[in-house]
JSON list of C-alpha atoms and ligand atoms in Angstrom, two decimals:
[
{"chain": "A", "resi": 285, "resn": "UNK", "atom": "CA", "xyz": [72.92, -89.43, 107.53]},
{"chain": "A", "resi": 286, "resn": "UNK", "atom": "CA", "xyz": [70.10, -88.16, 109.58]},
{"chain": "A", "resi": 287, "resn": "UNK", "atom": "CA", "xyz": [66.68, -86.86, 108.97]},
{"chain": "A", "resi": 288, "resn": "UNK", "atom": "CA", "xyz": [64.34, -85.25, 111.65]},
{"chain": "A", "resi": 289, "resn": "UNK", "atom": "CA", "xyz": [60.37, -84.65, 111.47]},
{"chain": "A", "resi": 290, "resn": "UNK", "atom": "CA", "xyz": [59.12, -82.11, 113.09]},
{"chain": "A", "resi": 291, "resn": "UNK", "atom": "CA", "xyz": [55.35, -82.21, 113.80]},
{"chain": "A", "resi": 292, "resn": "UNK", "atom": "CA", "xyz": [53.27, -78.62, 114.51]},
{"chain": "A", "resi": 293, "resn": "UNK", "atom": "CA", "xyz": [50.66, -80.34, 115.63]},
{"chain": "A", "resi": 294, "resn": "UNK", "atom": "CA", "xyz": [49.35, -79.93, 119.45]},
{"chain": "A", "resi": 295, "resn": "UNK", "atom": "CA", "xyz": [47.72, -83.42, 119.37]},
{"chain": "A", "resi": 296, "resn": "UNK", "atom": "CA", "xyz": [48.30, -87.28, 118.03]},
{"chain": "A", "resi": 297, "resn": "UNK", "atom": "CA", "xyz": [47.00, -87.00, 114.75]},
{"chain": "A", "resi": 298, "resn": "UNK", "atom": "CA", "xyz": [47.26, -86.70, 110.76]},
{"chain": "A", "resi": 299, "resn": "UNK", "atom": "CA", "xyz": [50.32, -84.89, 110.75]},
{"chain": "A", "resi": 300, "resn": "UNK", "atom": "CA", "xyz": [52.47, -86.99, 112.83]},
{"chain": "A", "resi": 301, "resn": "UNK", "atom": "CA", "xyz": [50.69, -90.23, 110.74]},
{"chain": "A", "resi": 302, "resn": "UNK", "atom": "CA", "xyz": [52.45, -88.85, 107.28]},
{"chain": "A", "resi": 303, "resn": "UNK", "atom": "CA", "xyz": [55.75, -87.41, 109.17]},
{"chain": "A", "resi": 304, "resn": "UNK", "atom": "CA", "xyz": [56.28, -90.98, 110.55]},
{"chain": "A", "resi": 305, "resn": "UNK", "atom": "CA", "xyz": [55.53, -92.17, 106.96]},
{"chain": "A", "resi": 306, "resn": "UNK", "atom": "CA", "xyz": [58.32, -90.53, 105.77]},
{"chain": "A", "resi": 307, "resn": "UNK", "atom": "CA", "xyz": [60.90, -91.45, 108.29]},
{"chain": "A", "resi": 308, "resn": "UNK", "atom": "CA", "xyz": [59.76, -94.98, 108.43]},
{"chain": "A", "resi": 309, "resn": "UNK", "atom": "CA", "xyz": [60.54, -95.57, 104.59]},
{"chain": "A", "resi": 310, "resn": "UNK", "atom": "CA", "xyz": [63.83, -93.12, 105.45]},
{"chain": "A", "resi": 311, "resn": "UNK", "atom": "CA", "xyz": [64.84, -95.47, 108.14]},
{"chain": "A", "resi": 312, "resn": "UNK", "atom": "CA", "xyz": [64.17, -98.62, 105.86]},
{"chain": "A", "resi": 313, "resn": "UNK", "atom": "CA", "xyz": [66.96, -97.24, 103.70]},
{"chain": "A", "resi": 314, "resn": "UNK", "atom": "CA", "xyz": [69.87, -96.69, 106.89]},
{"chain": "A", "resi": 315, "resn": "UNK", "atom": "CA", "xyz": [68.82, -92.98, 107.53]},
{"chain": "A", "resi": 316, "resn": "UNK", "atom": "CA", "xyz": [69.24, -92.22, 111.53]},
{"chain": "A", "resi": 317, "resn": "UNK", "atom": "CA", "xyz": [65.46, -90.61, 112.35]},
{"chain": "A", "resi": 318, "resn": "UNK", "atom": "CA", "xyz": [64.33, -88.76, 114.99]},
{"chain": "A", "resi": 319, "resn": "UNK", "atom": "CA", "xyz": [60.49, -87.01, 115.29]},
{"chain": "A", "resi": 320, "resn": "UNK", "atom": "CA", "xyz": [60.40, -83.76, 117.42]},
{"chain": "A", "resi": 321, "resn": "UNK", "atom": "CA", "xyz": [56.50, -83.34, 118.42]},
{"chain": "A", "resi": 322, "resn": "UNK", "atom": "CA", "xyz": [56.05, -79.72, 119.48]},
{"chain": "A", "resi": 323, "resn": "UNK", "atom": "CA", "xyz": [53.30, -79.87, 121.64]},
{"chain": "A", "resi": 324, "resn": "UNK", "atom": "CA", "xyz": [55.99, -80.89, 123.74]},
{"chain": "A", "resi": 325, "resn": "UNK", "atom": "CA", "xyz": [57.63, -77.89, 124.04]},
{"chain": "A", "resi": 326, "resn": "UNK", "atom": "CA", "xyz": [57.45, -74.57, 125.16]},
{"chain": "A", "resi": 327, "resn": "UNK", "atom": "CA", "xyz": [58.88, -72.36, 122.09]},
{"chain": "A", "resi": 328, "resn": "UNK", "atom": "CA", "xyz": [57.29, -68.75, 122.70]},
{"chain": "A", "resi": 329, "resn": "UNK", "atom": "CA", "xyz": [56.97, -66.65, 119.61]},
{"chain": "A", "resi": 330, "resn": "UNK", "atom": "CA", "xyz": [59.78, -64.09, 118.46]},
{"chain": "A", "resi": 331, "resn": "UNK", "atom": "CA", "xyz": [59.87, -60.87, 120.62]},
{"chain": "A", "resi": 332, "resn": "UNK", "atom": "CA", "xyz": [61.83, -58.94, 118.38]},
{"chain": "A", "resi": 333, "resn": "UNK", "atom": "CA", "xyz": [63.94, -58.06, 120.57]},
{"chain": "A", "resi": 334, "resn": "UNK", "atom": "CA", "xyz": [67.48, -58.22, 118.15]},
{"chain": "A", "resi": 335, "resn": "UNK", "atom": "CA", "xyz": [69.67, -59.57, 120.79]},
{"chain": "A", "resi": 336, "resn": "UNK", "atom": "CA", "xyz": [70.74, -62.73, 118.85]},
{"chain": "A", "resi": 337, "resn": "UNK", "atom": "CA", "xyz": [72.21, -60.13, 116.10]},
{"chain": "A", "resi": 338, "resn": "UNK", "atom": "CA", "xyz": [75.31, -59.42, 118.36]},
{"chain": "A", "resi": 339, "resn": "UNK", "atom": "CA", "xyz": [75.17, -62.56, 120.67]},
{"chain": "A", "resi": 340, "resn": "UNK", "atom": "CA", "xyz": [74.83, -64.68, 117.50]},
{"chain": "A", "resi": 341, "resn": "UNK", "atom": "CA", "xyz": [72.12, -66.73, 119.42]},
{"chain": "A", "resi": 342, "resn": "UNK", "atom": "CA", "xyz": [68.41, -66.96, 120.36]},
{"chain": "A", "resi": 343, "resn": "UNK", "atom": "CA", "xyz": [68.86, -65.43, 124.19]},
{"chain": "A", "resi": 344, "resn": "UNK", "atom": "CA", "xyz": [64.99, -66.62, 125.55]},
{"chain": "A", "resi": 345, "resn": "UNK", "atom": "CA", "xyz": [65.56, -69.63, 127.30]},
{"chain": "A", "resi": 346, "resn": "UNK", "atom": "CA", "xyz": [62.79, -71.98, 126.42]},
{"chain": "A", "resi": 347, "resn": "UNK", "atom": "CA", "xyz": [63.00, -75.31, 124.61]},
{"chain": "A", "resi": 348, "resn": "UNK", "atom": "CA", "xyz": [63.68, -73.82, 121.08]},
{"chain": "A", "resi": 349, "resn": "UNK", "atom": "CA", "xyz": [67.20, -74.19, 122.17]},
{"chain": "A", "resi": 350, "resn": "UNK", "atom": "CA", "xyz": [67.16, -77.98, 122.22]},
{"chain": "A", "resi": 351, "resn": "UNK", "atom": "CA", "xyz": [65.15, -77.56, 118.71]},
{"chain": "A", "resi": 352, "resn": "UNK", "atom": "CA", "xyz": [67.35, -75.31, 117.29]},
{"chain": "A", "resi": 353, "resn": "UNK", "atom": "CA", "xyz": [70.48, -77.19, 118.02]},
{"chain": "A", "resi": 354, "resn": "UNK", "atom": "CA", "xyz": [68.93, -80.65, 116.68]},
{"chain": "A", "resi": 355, "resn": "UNK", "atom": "CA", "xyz": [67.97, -78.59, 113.36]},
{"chain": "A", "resi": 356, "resn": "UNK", "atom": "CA", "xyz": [71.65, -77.23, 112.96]},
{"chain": "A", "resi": 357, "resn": "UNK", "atom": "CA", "xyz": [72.96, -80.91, 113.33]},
{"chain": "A", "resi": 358, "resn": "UNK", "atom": "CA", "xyz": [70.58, -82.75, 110.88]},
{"chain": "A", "resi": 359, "resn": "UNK", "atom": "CA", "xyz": [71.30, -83.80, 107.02]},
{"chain": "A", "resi": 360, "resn": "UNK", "atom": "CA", "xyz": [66.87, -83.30, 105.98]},
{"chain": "A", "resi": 361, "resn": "UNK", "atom": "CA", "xyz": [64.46, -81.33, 107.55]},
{"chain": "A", "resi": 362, "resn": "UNK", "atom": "CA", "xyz": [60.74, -82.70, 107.15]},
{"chain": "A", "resi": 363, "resn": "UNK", "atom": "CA", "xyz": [58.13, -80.06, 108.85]},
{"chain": "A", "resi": 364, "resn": "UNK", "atom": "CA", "xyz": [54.91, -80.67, 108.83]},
{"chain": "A", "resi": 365, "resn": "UNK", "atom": "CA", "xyz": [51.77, -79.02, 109.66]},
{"chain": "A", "resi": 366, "resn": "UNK", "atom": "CA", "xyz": [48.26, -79.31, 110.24]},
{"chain": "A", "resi": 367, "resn": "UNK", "atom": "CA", "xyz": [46.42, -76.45, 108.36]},
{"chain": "A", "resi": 368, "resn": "UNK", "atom": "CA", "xyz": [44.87, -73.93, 110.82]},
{"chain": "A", "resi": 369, "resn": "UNK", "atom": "CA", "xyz": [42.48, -71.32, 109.21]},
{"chain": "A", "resi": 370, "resn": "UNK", "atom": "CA", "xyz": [44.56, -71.72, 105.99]},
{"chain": "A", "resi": 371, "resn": "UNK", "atom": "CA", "xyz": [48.19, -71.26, 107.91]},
{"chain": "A", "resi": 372, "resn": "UNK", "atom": "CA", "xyz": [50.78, -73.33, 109.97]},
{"chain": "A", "resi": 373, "resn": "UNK", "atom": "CA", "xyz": [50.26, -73.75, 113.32]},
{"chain": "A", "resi": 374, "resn": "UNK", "atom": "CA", "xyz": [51.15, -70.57, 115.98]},
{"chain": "A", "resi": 375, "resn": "UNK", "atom": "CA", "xyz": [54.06, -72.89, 117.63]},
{"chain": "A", "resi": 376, "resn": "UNK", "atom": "CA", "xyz": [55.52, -73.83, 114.40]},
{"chain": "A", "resi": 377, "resn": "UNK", "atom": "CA", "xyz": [55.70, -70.38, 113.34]},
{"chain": "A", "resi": 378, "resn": "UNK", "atom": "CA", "xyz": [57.51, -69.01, 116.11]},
{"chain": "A", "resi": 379, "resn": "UNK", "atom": "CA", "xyz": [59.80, -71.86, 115.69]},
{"chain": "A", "resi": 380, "resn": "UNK", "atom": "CA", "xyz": [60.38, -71.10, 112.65]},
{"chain": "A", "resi": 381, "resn": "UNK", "atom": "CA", "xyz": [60.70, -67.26, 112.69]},
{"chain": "A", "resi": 382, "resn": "UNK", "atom": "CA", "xyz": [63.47, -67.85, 116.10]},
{"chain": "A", "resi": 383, "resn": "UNK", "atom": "CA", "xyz": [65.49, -70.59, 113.99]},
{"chain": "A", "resi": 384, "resn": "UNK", "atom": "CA", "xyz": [65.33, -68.68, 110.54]},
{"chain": "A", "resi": 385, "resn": "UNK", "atom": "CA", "xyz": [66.00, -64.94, 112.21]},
{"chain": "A", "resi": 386, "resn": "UNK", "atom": "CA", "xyz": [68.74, -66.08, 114.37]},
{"chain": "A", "resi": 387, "resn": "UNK", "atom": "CA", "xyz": [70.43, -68.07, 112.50]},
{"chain": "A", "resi": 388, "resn": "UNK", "atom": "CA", "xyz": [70.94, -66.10, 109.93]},
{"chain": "A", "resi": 389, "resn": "UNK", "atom": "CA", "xyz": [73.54, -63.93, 112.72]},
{"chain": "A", "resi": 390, "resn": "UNK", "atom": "CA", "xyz": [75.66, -66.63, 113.37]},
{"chain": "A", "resi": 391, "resn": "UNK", "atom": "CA", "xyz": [77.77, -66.21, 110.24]},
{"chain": "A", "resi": 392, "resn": "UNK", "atom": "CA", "xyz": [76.76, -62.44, 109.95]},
{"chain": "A", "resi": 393, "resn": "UNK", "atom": "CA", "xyz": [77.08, -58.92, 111.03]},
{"chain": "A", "resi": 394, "resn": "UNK", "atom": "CA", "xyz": [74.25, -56.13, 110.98]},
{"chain": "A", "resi": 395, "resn": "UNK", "atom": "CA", "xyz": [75.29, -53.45, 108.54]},
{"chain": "A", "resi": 396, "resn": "UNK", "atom": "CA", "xyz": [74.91, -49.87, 108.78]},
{"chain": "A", "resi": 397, "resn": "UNK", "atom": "CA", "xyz": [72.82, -48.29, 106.67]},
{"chain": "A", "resi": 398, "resn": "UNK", "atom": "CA", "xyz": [75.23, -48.29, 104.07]},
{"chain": "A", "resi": 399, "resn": "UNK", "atom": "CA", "xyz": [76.75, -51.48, 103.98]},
{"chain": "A", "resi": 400, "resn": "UNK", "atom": "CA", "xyz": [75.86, -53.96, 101.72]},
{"chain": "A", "resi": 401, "resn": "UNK", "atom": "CA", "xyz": [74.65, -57.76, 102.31]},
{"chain": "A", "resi": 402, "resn": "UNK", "atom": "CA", "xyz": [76.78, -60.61, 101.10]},
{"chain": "A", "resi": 403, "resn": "UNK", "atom": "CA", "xyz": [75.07, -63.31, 102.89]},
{"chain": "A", "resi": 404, "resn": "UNK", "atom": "CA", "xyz": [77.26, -66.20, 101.94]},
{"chain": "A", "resi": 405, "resn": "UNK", "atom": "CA", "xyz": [77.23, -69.95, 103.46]},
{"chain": "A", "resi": 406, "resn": "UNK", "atom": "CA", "xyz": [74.59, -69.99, 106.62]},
{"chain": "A", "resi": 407, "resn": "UNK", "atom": "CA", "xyz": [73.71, -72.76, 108.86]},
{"chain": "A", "resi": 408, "resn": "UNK", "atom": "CA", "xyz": [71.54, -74.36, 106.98]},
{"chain": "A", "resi": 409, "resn": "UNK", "atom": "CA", "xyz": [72.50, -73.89, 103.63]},
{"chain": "A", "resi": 410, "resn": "UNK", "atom": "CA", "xyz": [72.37, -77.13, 101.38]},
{"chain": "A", "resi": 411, "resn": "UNK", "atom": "CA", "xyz": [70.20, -78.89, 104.03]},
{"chain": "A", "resi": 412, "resn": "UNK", "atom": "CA", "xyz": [67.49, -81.16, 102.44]},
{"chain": "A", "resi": 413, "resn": "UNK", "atom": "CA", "xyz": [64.02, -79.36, 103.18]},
{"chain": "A", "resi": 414, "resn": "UNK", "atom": "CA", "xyz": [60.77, -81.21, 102.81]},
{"chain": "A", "resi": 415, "resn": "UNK", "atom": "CA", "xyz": [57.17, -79.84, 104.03]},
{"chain": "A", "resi": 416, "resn": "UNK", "atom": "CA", "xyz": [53.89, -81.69, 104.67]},
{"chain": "A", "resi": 417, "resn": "UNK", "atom": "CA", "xyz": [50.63, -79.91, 105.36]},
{"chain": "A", "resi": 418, "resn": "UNK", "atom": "CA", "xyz": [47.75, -81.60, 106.40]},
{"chain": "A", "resi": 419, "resn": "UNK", "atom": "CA", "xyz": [43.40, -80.04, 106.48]},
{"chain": "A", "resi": 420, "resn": "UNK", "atom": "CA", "xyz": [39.91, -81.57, 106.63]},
{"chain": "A", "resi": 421, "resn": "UNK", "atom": "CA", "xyz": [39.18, -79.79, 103.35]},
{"chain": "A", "resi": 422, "resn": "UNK", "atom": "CA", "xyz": [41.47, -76.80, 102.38]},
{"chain": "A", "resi": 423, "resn": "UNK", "atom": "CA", "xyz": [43.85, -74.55, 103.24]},
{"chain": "A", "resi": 424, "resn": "UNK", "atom": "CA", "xyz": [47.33, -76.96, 102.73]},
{"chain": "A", "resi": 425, "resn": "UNK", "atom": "CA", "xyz": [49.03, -74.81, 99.70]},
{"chain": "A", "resi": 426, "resn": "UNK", "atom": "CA", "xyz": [49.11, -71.62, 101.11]},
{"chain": "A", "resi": 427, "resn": "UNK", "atom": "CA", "xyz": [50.40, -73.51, 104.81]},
{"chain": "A", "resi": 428, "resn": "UNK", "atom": "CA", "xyz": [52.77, -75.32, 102.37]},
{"chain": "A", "resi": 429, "resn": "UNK", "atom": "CA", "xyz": [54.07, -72.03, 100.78]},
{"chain": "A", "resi": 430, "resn": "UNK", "atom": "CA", "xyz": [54.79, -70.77, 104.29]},
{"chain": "A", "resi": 431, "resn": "UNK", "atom": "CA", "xyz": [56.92, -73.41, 104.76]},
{"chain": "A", "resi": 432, "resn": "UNK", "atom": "CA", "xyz": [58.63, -73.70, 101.30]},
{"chain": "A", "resi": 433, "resn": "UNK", "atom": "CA", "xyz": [59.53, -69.53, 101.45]},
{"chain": "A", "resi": 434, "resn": "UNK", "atom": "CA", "xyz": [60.64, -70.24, 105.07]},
{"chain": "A", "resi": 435, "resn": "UNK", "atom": "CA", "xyz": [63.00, -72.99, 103.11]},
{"chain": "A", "resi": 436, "resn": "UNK", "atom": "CA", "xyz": [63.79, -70.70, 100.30]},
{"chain": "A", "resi": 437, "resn": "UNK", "atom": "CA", "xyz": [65.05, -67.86, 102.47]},
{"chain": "A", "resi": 438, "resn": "UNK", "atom": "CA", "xyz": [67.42, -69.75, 104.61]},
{"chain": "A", "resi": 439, "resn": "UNK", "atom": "CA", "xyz": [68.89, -71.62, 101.90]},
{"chain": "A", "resi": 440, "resn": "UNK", "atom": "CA", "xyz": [68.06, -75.15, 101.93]},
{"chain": "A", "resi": 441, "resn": "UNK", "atom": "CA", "xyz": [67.36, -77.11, 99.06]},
{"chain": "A", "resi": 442, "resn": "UNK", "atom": "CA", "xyz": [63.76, -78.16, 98.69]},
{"chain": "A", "resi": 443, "resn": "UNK", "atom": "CA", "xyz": [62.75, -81.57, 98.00]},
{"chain": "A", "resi": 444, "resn": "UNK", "atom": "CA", "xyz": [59.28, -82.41, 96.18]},
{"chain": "A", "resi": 445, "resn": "UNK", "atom": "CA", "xyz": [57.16, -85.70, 95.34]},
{"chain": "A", "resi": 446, "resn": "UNK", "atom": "CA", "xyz": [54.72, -86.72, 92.53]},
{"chain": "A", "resi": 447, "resn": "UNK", "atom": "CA", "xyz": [52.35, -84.38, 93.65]},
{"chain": "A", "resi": 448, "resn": "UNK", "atom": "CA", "xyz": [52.43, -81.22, 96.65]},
{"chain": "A", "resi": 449, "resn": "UNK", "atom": "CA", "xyz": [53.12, -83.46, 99.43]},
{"chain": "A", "resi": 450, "resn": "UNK", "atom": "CA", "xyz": [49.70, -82.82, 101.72]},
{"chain": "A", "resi": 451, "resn": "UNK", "atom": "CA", "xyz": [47.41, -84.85, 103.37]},
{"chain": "A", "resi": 452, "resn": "UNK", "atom": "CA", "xyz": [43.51, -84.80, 103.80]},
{"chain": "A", "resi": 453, "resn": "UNK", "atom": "CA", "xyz": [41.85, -85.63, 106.87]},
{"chain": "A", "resi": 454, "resn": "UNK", "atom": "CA", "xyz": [38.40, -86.57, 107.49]},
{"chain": "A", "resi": 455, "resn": "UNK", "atom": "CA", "xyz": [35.76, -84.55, 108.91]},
{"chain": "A", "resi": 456, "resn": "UNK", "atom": "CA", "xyz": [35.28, -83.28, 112.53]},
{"chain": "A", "resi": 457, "resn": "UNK", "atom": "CA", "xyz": [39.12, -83.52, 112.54]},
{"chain": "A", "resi": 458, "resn": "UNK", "atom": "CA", "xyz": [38.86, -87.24, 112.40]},
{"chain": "A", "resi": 459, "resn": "UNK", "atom": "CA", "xyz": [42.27, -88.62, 112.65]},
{"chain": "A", "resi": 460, "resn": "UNK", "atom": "CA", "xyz": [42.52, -90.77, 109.84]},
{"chain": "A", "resi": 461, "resn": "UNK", "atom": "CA", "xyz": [45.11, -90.44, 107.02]},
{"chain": "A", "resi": 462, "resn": "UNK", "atom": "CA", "xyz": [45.64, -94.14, 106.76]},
{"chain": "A", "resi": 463, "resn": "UNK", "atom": "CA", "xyz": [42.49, -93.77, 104.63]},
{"chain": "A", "resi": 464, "resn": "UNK", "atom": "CA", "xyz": [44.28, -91.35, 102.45]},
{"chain": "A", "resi": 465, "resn": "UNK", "atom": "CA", "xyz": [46.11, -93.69, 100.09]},
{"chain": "A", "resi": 466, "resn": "UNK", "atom": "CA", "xyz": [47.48, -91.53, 97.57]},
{"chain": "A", "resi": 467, "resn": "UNK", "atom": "CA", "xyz": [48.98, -89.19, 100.11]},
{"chain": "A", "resi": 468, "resn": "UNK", "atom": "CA", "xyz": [50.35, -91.98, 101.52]},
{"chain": "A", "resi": 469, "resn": "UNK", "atom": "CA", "xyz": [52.04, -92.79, 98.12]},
{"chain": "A", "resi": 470, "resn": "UNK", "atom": "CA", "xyz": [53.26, -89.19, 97.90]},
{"chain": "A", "resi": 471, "resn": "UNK", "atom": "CA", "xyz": [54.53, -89.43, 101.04]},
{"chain": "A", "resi": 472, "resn": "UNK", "atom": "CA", "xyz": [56.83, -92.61, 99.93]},
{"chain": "A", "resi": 473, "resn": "UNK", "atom": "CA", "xyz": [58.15, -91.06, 96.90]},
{"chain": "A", "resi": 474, "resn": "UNK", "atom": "CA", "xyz": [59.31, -87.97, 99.10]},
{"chain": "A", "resi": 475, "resn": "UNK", "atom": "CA", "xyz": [61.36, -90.48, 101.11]},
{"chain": "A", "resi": 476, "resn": "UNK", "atom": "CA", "xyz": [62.85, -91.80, 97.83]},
{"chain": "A", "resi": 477, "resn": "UNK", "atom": "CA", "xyz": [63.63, -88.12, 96.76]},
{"chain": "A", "resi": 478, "resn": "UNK", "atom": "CA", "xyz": [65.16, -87.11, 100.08]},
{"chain": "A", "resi": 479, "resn": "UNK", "atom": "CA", "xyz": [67.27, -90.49, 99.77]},
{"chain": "A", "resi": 480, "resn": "UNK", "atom": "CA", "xyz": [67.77, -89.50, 96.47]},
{"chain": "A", "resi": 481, "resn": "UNK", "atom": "CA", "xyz": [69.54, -86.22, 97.29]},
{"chain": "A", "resi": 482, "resn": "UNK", "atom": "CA", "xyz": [70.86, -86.75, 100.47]},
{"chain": "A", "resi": 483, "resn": "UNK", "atom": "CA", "xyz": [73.23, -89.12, 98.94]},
{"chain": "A", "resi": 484, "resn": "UNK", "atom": "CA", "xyz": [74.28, -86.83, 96.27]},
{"chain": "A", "resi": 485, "resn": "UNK", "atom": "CA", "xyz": [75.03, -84.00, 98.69]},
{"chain": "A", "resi": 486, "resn": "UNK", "atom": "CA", "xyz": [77.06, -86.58, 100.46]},
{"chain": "A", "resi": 487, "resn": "UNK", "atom": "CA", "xyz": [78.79, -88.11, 97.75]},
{"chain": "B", "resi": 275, "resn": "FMN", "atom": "C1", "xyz": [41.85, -74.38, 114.99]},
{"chain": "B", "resi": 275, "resn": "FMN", "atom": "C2", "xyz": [41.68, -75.23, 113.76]},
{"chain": "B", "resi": 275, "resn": "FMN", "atom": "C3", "xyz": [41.65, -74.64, 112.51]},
{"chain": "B", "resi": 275, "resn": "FMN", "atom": "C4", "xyz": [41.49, -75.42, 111.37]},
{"chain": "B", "resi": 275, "resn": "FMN", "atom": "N1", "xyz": [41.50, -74.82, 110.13]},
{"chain": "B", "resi": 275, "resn": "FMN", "atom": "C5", "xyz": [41.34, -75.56, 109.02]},
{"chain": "B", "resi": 275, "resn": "FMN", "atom": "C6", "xyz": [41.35, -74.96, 107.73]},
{"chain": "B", "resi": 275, "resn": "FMN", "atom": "O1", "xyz": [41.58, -73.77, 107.56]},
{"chain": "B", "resi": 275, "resn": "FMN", "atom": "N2", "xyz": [41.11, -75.75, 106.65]},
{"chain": "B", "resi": 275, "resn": "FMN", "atom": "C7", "xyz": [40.86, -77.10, 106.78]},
{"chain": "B", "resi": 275, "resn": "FMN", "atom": "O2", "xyz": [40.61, -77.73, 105.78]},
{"chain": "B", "resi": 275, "resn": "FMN", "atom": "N3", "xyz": [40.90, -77.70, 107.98]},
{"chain": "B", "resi": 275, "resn": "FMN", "atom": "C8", "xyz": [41.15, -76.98, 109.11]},
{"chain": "B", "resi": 275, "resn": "FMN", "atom": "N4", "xyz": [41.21, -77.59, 110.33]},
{"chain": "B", "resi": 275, "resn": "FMN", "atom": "C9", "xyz": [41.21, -79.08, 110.39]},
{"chain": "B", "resi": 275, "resn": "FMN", "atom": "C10", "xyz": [42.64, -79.65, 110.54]},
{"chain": "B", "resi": 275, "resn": "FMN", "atom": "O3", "xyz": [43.52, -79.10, 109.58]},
{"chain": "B", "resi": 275, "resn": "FMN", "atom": "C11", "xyz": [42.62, -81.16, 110.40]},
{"chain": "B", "resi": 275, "resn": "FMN", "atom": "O4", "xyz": [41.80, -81.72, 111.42]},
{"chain": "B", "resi": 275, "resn": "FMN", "atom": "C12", "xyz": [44.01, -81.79, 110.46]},
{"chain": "B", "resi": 275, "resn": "FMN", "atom": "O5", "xyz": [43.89, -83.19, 110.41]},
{"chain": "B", "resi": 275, "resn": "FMN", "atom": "C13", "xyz": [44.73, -81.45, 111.73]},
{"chain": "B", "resi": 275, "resn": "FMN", "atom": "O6", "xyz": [46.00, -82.09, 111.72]},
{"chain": "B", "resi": 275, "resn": "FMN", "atom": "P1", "xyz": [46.46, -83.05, 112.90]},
{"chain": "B", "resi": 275, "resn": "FMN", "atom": "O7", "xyz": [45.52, -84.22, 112.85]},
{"chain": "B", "resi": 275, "resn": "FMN", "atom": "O8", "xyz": [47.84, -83.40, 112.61]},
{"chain": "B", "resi": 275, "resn": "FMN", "atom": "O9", "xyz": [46.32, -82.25, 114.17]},
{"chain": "B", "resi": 275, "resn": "FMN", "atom": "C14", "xyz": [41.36, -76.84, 111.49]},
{"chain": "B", "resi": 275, "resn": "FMN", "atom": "C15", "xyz": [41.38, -77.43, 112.76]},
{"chain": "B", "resi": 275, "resn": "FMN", "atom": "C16", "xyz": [41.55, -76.64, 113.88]},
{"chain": "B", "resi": 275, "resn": "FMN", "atom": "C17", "xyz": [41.60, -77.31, 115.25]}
]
């Protein structure tokens, strides 16, 4: 069973701190964990350009392919995201609009203007989804919606905790979650949920 984090963050900091949470507690309990950092990578945003509709692939070469193909593979799906002026970050985004548009052709055809969509099984469908959003001060439910609908739409199943599972960071973008000790609670009870229903998709 794996699980991979992936961090929108461009720098070291709170996000990363309660992604690693998560797979540490996941790892504790024989989950294979892996945390994909995106300021890393190159991912450019979507151009709209359509082409994956017949080649039933993202075409720009940049490393969203390498993302993409790790995301197809995995059991959960933790994203995480610092909170910039109330949304998730500009590189998660267009990793998430290539991944969610394109995949969504793989198992598809475009219909004419007539046809009728019948969606069916996609690649990620029954994956286990959990977001994390992370501000000084506010912002973290409407970046955690963006994720969640992003979840919704391609068909995973979405895992909660004890409370929305965000963090608060200190002031001047201090990194400092390990002061944040209830998030840090939340953040263990979303491992035991994702353990939780990993294992019953697997049984
Ligand atoms: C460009 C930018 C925009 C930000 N916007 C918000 C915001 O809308 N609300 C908020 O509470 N904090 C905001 N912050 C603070 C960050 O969300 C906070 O420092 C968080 O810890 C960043 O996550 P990270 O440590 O994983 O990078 C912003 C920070 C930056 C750099």
């Amino acid at each position: 069973m794996k699980v991979i984090g992936i961090c929108g963050s461009p720098r070291v900091g709170n996000t990363e701190y309660y992604i690693n949470i998560v797979l540490g507690e996941l790892k504790k309990k024989g989950f294979e964990v892996e945390l994909i950092n995106l300021r890393d990578k190159n991912i450019a945003q979507c151009e709209g350009c359509y082409k994956c509709i017949e080649n039933k692939k993202c075409v720009v070469a940049d490393d969203f392919q390498v993302v993409f193909k790790k995301m197809l593979k995995t059991d959960g799906l933790i994203v995480g995201s610092p909170v910039y002026n109330g949304s998730i970050t500009p590189r998660l985004k267009a990793l998430l609009d290539r991944s969610g548009f394109s995949s969504r052709w793989m198992k598809n055809e475009l219909k004419t203007s007539e046809g009728k969509y019948d969606w069916g099984q996609m690649p990620f469908s029954r994956k286990v989804f959990a977001p994390i959003t992370v501000a000084r001060k506010t912002g973290q439910t409407f970046a955690f919606a963006q994720l969640a609908l992003w979840a919704a739409v391609n068909d995973f199943i979405m895992t909660g905790s004890n409370y929305w599972t965000v963090g608060t960071a200190g002031t001047s973008g201090s990194v400092n979650a390990n002061e944040d000790i209830e998030g840090i609670s939340i953040m263990n009870h979303l491992a035991e949920n994702i353990d939780f229903i990993v294992n019953k998709l697997k049984a």
